[in-house]
C-alpha atoms as a printed R data frame, in Angstrom:
    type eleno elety resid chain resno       x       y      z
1   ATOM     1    CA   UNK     A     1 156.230  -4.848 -0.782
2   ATOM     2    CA   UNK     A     2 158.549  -4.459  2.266
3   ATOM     3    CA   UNK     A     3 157.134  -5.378  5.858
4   ATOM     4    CA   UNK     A     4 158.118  -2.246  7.961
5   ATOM     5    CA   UNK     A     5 157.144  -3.676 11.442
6   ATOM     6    CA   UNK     A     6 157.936  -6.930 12.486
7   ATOM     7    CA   UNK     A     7 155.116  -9.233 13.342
8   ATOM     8    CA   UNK     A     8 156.543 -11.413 16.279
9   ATOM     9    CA   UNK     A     9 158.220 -11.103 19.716
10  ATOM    10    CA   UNK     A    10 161.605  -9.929 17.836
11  ATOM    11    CA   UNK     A    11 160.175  -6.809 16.693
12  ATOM    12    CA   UNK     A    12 162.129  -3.193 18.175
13  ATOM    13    CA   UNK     A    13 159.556  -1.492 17.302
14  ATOM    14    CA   UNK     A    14 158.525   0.391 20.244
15  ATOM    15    CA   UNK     A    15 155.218   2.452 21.916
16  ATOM    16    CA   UNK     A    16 155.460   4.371 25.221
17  ATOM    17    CA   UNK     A    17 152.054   4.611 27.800
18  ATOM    18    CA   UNK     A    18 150.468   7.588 26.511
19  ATOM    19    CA   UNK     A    19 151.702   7.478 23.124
20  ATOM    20    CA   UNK     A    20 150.414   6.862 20.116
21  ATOM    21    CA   UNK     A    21 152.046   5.260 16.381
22  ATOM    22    CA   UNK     A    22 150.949   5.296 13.139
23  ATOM    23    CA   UNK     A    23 151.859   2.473 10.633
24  ATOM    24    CA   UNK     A    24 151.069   0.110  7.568
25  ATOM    25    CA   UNK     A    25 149.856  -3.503  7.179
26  ATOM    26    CA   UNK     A    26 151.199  -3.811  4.369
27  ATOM    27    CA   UNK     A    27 149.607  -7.377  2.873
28  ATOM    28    CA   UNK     A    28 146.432  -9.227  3.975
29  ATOM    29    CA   UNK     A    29 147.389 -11.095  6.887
30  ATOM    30    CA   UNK     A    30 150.055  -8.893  8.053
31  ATOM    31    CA   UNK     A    31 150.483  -8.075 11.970
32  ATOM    32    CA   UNK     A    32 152.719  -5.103 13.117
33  ATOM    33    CA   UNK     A    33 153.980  -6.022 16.771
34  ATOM    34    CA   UNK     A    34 154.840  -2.827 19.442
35  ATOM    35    CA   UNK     A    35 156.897  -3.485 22.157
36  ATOM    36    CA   UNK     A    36 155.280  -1.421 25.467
37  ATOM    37    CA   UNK     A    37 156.658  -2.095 29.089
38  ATOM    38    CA   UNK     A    38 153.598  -2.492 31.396
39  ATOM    39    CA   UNK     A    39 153.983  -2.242 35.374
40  ATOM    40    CA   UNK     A    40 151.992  -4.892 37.458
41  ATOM    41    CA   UNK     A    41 148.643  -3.651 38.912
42  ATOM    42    CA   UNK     A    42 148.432  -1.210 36.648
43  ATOM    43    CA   UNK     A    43 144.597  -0.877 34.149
44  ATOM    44    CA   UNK     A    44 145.603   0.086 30.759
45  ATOM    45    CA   UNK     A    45 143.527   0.632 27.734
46  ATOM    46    CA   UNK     A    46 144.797   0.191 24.294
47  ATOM    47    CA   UNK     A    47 142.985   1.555 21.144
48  ATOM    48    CA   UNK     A    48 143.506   0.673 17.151
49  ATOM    49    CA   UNK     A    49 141.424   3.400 15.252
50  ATOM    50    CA   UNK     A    50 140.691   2.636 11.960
51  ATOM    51    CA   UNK     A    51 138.199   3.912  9.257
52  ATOM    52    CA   UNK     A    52 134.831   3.774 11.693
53  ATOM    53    CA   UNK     A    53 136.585   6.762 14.060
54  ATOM    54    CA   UNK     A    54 138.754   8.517 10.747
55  ATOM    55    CA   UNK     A    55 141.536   7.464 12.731
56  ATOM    56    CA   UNK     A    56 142.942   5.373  9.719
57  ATOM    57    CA   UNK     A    57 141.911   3.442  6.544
58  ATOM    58    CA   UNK     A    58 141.609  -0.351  8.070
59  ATOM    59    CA   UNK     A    59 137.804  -0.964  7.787
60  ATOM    60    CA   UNK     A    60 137.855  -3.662 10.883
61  ATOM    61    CA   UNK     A    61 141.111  -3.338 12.707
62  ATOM    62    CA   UNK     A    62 142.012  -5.851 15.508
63  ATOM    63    CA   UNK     A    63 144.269  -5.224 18.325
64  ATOM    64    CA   UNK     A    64 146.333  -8.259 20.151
65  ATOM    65    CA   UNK     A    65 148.258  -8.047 23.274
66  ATOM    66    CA   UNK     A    66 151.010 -10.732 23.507
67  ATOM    67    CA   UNK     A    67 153.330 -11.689 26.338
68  ATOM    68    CA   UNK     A    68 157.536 -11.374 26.069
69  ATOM    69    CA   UNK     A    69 157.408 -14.911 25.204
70  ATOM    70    CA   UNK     A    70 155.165 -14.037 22.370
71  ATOM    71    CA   UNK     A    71 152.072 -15.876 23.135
72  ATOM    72    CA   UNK     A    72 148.417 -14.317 23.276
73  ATOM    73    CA   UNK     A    73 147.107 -12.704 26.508
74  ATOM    74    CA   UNK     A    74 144.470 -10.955 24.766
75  ATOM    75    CA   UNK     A    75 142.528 -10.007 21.676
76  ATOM    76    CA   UNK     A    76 139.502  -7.179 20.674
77  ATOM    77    CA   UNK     A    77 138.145  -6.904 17.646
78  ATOM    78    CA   UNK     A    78 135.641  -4.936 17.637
79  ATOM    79    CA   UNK     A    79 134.476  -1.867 20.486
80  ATOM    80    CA   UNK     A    80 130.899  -2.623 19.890
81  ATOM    81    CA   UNK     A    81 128.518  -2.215 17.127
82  ATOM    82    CA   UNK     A    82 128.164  -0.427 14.824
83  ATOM    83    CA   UNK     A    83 131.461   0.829 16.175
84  ATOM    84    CA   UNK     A    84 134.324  -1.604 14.217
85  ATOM    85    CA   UNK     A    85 137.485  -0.395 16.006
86  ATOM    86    CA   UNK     A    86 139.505  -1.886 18.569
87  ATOM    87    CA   UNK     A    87 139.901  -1.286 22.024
88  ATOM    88    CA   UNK     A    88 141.545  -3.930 24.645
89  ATOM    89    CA   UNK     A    89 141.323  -2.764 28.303
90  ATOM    90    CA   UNK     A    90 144.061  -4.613 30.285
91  ATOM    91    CA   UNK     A    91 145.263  -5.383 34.171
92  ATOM    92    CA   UNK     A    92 148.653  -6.245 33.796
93  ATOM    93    CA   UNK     A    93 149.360  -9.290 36.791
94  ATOM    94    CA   UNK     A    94 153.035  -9.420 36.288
95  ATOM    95    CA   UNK     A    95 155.260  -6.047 35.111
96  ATOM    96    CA   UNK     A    96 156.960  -6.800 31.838
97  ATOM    97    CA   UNK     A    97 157.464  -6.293 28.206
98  ATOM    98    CA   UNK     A    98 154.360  -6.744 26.104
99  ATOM    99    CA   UNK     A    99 153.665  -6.579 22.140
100 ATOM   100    CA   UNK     A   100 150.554  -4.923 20.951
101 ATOM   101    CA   UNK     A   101 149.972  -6.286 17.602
102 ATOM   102    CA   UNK     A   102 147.664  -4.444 14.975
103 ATOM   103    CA   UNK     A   103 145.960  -5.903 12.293
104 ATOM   104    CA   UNK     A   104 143.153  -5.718  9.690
């Protein structure tokens, strides 16, 4: 099977504020990477819905935020029991490109 969304620093995919995509992890172990431009000072709140909320089929989705440089700034797994989605809440110190990664 094809990966559709690259999982690293060099993927074009891209997500506005406000916006929401839809997409495929195609194999176990398979991260799809969003670039989003965040403005310093700014609180932001990213959610992955998966098959708790109906908002997908991913039974435990996990949502990582990662820096242009493509290292980890933060990471949710779960919202809070028995809810299994994601949902990272996020100051953003310094105004830049980010990469919200999904995965299962």
């Amino acid at each position: 099977m094809v990966d559709t969304v690259r999982g690293d620093n060099t993927s074009t995919e891209a997500i506005v504020i406000g916006g929401t995509v839809t997409g495929t992890l195609e194999t176990s172990g398979d991260q799809d990477w969003y670039r989003i431009e965040l403005l310093a000072g700014y609180q932001y709140q990213f959610d992955l819905r998966g098959a708790f909320s109906a908002g997908g089929t991913l039974t435990d989705p996990a949502l990582e935020l990662f820096d242009s440089a493509g290292m980890s700034v933060d990471f949710n797994d779960d919202i809070g029991a028995p809810n299994t989605d994601a949902r990272l809440p996020f100051k953003a110190q310094v105004a830049g490109t980010y990469f919200l990664a999904a995965e299962g």
